Coordinates of C-alpha atoms in Angstrom, one line a residue:
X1 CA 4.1 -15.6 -20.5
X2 CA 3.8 -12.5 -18.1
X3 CA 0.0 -11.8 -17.7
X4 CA -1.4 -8.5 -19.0
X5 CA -3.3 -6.6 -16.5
X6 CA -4.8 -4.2 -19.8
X7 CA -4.1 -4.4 -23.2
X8 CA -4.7 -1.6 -26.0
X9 CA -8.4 -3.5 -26.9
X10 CA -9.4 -3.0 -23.0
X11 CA -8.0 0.2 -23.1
X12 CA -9.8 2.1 -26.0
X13 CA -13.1 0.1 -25.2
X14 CA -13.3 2.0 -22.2
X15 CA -14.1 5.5 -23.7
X16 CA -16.7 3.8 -24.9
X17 CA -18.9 2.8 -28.0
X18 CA -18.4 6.4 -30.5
X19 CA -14.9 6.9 -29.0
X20 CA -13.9 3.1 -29.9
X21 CA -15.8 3.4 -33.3
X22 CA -13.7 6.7 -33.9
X23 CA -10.2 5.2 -32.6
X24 CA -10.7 1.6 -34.7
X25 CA -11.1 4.0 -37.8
X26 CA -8.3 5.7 -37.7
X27 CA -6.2 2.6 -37.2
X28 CA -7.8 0.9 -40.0
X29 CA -6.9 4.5 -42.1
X30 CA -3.4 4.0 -41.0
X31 CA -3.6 0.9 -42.1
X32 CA -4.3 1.2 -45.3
X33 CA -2.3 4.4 -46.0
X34 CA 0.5 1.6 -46.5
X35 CA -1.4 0.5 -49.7
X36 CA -3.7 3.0 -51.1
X37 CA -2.9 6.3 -51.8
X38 CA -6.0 8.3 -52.2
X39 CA -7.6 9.5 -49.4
X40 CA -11.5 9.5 -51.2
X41 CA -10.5 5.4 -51.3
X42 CA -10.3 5.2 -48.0
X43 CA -12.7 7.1 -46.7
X44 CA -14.9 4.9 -49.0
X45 CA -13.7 1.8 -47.7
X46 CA -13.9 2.9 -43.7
X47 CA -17.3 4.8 -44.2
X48 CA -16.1 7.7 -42.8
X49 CA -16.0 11.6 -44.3
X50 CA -13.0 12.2 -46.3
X51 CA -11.7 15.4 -44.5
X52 CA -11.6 13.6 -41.3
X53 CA -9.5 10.8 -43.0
X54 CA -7.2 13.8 -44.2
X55 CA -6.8 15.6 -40.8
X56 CA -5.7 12.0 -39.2
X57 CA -3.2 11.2 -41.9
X58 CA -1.7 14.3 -42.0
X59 CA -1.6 14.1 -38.2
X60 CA -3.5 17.4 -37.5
X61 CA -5.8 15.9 -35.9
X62 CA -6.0 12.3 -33.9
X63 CA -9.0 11.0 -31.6
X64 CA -8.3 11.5 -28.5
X65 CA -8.0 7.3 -27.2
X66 CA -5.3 7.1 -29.4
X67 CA -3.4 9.9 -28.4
X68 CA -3.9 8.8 -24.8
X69 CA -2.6 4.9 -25.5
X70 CA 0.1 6.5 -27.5
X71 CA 1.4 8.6 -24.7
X72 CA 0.7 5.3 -22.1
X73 CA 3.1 3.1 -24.8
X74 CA 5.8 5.8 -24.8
X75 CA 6.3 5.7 -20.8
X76 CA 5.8 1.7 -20.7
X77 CA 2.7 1.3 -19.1
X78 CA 0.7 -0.1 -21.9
X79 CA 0.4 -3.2 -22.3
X80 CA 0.3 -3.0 -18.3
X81 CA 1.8 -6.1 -17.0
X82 CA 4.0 -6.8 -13.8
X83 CA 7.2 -6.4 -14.3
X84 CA 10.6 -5.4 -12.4
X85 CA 10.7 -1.6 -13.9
X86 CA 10.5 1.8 -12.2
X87 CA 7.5 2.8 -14.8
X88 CA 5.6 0.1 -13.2
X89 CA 6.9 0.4 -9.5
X90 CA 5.1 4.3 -9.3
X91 CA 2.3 2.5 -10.8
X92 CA 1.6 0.2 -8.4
X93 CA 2.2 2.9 -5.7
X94 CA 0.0 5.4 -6.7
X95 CA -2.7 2.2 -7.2
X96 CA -1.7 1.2 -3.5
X97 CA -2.4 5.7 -2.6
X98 CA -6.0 5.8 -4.2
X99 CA -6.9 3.1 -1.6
X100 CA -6.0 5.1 0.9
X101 CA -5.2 9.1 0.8
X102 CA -6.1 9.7 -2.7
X103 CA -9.6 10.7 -4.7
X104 CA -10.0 9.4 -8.5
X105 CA -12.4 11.6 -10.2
X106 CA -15.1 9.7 -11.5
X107 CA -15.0 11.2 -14.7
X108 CA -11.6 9.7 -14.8
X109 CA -9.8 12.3 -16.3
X110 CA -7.7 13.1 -12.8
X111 CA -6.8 12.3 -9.5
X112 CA -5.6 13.8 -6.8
X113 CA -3.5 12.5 -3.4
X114 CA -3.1 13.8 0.1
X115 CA -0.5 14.2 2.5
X116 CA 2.3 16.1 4.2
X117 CA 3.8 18.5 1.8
X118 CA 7.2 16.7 1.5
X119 CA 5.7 13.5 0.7
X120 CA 3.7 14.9 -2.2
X121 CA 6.5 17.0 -3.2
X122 CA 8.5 13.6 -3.9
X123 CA 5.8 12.0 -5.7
X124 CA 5.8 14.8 -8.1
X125 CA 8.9 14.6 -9.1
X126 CA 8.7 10.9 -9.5
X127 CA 5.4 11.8 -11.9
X128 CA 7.8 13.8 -14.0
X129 CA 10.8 11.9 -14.0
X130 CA 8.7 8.9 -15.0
X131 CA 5.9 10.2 -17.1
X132 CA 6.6 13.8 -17.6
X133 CA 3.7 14.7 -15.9
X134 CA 3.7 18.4 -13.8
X135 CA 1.3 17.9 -11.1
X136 CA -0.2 20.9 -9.2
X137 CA 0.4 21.0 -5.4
X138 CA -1.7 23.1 -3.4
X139 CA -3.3 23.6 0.4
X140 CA -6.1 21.2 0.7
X141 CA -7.4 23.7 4.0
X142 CA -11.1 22.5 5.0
X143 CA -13.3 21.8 7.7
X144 CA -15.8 19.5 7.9
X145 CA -18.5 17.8 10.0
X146 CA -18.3 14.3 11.2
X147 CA -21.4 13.3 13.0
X148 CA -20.9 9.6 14.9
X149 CA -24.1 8.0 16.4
X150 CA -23.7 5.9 19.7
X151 CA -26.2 4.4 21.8
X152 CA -28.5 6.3 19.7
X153 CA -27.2 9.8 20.5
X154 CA -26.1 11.6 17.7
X155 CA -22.4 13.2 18.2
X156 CA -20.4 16.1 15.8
X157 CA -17.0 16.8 16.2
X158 CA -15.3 19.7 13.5
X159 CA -11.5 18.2 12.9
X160 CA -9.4 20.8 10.7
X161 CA -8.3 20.2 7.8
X162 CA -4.4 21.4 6.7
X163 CA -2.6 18.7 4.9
X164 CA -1.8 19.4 1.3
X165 CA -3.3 17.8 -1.8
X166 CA -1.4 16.6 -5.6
X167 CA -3.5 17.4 -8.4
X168 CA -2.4 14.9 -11.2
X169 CA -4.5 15.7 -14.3
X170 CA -3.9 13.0 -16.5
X171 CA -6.9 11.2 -18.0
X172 CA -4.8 8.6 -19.7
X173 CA -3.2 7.4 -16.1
X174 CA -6.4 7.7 -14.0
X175 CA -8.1 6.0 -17.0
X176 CA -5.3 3.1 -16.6
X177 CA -5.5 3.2 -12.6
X178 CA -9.3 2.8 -12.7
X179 CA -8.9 0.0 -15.3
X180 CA -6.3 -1.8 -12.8
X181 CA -8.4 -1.9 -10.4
X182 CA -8.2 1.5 -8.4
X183 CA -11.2 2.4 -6.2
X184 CA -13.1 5.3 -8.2
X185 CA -15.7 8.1 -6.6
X186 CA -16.7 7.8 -3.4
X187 CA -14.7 5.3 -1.9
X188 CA -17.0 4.5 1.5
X189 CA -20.1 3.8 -1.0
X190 CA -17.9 2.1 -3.9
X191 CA -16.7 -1.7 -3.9
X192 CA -13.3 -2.2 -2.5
X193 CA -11.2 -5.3 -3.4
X194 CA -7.2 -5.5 -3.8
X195 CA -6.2 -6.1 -7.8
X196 CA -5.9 -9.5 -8.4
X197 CA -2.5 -8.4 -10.0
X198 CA -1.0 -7.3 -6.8
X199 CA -2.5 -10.9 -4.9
X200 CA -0.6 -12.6 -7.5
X201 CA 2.4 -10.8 -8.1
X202 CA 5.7 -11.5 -6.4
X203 CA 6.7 -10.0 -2.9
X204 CA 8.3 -6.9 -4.2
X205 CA 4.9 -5.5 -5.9
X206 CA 3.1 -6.8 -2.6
X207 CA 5.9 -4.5 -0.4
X208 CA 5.5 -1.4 -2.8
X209 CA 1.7 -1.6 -2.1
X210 CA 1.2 -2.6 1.5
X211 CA 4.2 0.0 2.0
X212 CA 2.1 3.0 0.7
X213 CA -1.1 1.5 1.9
X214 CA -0.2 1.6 5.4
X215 CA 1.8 4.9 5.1
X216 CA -1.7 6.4 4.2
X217 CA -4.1 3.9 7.0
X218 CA -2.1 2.3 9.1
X219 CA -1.0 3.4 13.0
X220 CA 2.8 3.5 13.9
X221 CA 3.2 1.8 16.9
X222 CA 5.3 3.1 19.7
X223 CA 6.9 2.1 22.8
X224 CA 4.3 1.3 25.3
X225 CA 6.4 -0.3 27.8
X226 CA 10.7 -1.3 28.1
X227 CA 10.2 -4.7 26.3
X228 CA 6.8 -3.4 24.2
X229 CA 5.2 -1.9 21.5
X230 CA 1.3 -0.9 21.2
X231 CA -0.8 -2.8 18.5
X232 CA -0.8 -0.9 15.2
X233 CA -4.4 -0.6 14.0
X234 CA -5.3 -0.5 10.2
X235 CA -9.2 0.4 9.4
X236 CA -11.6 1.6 6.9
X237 CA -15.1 3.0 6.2
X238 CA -18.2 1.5 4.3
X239 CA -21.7 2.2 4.2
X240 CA -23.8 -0.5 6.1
X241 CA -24.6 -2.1 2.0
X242 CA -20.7 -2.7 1.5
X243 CA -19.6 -3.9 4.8
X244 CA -19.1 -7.5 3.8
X245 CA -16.6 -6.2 0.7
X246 CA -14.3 -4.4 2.8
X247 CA -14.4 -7.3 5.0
X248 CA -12.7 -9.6 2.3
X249 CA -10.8 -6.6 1.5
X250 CA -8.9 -6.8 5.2
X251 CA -8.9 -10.3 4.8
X252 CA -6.9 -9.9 1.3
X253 CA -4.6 -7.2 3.2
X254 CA -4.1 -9.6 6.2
X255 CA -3.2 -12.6 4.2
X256 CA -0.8 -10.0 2.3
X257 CA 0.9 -9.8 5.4
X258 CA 1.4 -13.1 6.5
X259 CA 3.3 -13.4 3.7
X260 CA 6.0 -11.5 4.9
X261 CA 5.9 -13.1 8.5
X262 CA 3.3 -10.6 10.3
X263 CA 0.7 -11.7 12.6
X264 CA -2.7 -9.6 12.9
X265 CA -5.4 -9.9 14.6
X266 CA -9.5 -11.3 13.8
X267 CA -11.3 -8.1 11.9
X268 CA -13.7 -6.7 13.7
X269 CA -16.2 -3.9 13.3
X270 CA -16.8 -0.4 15.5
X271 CA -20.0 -0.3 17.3
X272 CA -20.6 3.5 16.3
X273 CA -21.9 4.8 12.9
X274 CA -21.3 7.7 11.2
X275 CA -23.9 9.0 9.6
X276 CA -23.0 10.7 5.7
X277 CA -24.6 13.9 4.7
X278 CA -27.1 11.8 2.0
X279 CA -28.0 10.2 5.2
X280 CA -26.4 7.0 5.0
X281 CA -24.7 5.1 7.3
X282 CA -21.3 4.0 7.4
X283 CA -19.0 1.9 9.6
X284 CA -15.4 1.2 10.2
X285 CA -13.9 -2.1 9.7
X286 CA -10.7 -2.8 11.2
X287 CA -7.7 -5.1 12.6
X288 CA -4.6 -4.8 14.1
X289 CA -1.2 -5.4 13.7
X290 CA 0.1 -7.9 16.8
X291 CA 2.0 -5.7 19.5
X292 CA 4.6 -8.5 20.0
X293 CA 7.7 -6.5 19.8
X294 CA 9.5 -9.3 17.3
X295 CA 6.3 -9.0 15.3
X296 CA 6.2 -4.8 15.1
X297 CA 10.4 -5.7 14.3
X298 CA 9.4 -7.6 11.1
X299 CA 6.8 -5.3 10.4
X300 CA 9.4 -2.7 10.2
X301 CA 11.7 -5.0 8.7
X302 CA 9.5 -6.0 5.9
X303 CA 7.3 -3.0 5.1
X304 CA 8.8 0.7 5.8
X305 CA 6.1 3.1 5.9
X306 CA 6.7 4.8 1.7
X307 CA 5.6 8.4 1.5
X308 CA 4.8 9.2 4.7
X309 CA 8.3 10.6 6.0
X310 CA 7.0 11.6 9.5
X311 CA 4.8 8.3 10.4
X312 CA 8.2 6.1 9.2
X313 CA 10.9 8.6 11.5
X314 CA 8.4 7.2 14.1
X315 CA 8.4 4.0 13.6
X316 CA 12.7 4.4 13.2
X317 CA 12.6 6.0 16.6
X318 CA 10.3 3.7 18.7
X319 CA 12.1 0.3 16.9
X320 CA 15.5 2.2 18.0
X321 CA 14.3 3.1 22.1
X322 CA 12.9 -0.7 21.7
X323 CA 16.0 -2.1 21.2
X324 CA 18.2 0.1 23.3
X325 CA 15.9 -1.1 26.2
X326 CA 16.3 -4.3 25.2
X327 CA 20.6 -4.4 25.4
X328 CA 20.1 -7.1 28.3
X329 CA 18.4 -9.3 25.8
X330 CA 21.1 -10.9 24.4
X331 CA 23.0 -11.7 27.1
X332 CA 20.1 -13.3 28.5
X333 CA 20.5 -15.2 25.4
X334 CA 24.0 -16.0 25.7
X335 CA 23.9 -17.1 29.3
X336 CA 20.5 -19.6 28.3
X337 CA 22.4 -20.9 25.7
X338 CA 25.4 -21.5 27.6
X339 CA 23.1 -23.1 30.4
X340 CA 21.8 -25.8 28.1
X341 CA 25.6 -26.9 26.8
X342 CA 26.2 -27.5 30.1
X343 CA 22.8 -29.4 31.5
X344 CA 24.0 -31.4 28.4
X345 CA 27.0 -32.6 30.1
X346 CA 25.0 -33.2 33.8
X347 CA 25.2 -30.6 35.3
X348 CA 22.0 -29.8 37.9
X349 CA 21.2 -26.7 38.7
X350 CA 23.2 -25.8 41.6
X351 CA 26.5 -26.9 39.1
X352 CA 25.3 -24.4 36.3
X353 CA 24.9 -21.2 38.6
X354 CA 28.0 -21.9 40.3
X355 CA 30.1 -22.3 37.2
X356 CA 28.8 -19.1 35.6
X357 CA 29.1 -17.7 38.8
X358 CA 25.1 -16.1 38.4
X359 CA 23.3 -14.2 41.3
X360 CA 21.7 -17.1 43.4
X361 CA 18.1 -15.8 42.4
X362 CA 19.1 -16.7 38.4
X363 CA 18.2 -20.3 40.3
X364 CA 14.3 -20.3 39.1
X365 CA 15.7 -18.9 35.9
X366 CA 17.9 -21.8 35.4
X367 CA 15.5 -24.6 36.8
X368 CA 12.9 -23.5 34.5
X369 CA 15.7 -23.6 31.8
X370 CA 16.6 -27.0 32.4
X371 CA 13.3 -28.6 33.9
X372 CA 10.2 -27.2 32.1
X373 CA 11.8 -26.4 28.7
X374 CA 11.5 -22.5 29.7
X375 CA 13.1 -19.9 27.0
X376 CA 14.1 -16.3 27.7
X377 CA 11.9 -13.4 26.4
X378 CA 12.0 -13.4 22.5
X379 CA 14.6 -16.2 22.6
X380 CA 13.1 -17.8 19.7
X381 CA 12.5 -14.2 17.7
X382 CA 16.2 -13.5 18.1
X383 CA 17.5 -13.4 14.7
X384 CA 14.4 -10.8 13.8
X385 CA 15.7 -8.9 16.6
X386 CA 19.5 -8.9 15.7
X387 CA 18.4 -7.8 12.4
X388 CA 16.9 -4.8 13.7
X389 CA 20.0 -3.9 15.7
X390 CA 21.7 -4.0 12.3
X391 CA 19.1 -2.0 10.2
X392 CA 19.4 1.3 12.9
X393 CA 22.6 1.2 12.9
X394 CA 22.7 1.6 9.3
X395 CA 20.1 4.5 8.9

């Protein structure tokens, strides 16, 4: 049996003592519409005024919990459970958003996400093909202070604001992301910790979340060098009382990722502080993403960068001048492989170069080969490699 995530009872209990006391009434007066016809009967039987009874049974009026788990029920998301539907897919992606680029009022009746027009523009219309919900894009245009202390001297810098920001005003959704596990408020001075539904869930949900996590927080790497990428760093903010959370929260991301085959480095934390406008402290808490180029490869095998169409053309164009560099690669590859069938028949050294009729300074290449169990670069990442030849091609 698939495990629910929230089911109506956690749902309605979260507006609240008088809001549960109101929606448990009217589902007992539904109830017992099926048996009793007089409305002064039931009201007697509930405890609750007669023209209130009336007003729900003639469906004039309904408290607002049910309404809001009646709309959640029509678009599949209540009970909320993991499961292999579209309805559930947005879900987790707009879960994976408010841990990044995205603000859920703490009044929980909205939320709101940020980004490059485009990218907003196609969640939208996912919001309304899935839930029939019309969000509101606008300019998010803003400026604001950051003030960083190092060695004790207090810095400011002004960055510019200019990105654009979704509205989404649905209290029944950000009620039902906060109640999954979503970060509410403040996110520096609030708890962090990845649902335990995405941890468990199979790699699919896991993809959907890192992808839109790191499209949000994550750096694209790019071509450094012929054969290399840079490191890709991933980090977040905490006051000074909620360091160690977002600590395990990194470690829950990194272990995430060795899942699908990526290596990342120890967490660490920045030396500077920023310091908040109540005064407060905060500091960033980060790793990074292993520059190896077959590990950035699987990285962009495994995990495309999901609403956030610039970063991933990025990432498409370094992985594509990475392996256009690398078109000697594999024929390094052949010619190793071709080296070891032959040392297998007795051949020394000399024998080999002369029968593939190499340069004669492919000698050290060969002895090490043959002698001291030497492989060419990314020999043994080959088939991660091959794959990405493949996967440009086909974009």
């Amino acid at each position: 049996m698939e495990e629910i995530i929230v089911d109506e009872n956690k749902f309605l209990a979260s507006f609240g003592d008088r809001q549960l006391n109101l929606a448990e009434k009217y589902i007992q007066a539904k109830e017992l519409q099926n048996s009793i016809k007089t409305i002064s009967e039931i009201s007697r039987l509930i405890k609750h005024p007669e023209r209130t009874i009336y007003s729900w049974l003639s469906d004039k009026r309904v408290p607002f919990p049910i309404r809001a788990l009646n709309y959640l029920k029509s678009i599949r998301l209540i009970p909320l459970k993991v499961e292999d539907t579209q309805s559930f897919l947005l879900f987790t992606e707009l879960s994976a958003f408010l841990f990044g680029d995205g603000h859920l009022m703490k009044h929980l009746g909205a939320f709101s996400l940020f980004g490059e027009k485009e990218d907003l523009e196609l969640i939208a219309s996912l919001l309304f093909k899935q839930y029939k919900i019309e969000p509101h894009l606008a300019i998010n245009s803003s400026e604001s202070e950051i003030r960083k202390i190092k060695n004790r001297v207090l810095y400011r810098t002004y960055p510019k604001g200019g990105d654009y920001r979704l509205n989404v005003n649905s209290s029944p959704l950000a009620r039902l992301l906060f109640l999954a596990g979503a970060p509410v408020g403040d996110k520096v001075s609030s708890s962090t910790k990845v649902p335990d539904w995405v941890m468990n869930s199979d790699k699919e949900i896991k993809r959907a979340f890192l992808s839109v996590l790191f499209g949000n927080e994550l750096q694209c790497p790019f071509i450094r060098a012929k054969n290399a990428f840079t490191s890709a760093t991933f980090g977040l903010h905490k006051v000074e009382s909620k360091v160690n959370e977002l600590i395990k929260f990194h470690e829950q991301v990194k272990s995430l990722l060795a899942e699908f085959g990526v290596t990342s480095s120890p967490i660490a934390g920045e030396k500077n502080r920023t310091l908040r406008k109540d005064g407060t402290l905060s500091q960033k808490i980060s790793f990074y993403i292993d520059g190896r180029s077959p590990n950035i490869v699987k990285l962009f095998q495994e995990i495309p960068f999901k609403y956030a169409e610039k970063k991933q053309a990025k990432f498409v164009k370094a992985v594509e001048t990475f392996l256009k560099n690398s078109s000697g690669l594999k024929k390094e590859w052949e010619t190793y492989e071709k080296t070891i069938q032959l040392r297998s028949t007795g051949l020394s050294a000399d024998r080999i170069l002369e029968k593939l009729r190499l340069p004669k300074n492919h000698i050290y290449k060969i002895t090490g080969w043959i002698y001291y169990g030497r492989k060419p670069l990314y020999y043994d990442s080959r088939e991660i490699l091959e794959w990405g030849v493949v996967k440009i091609s086909n974009l």
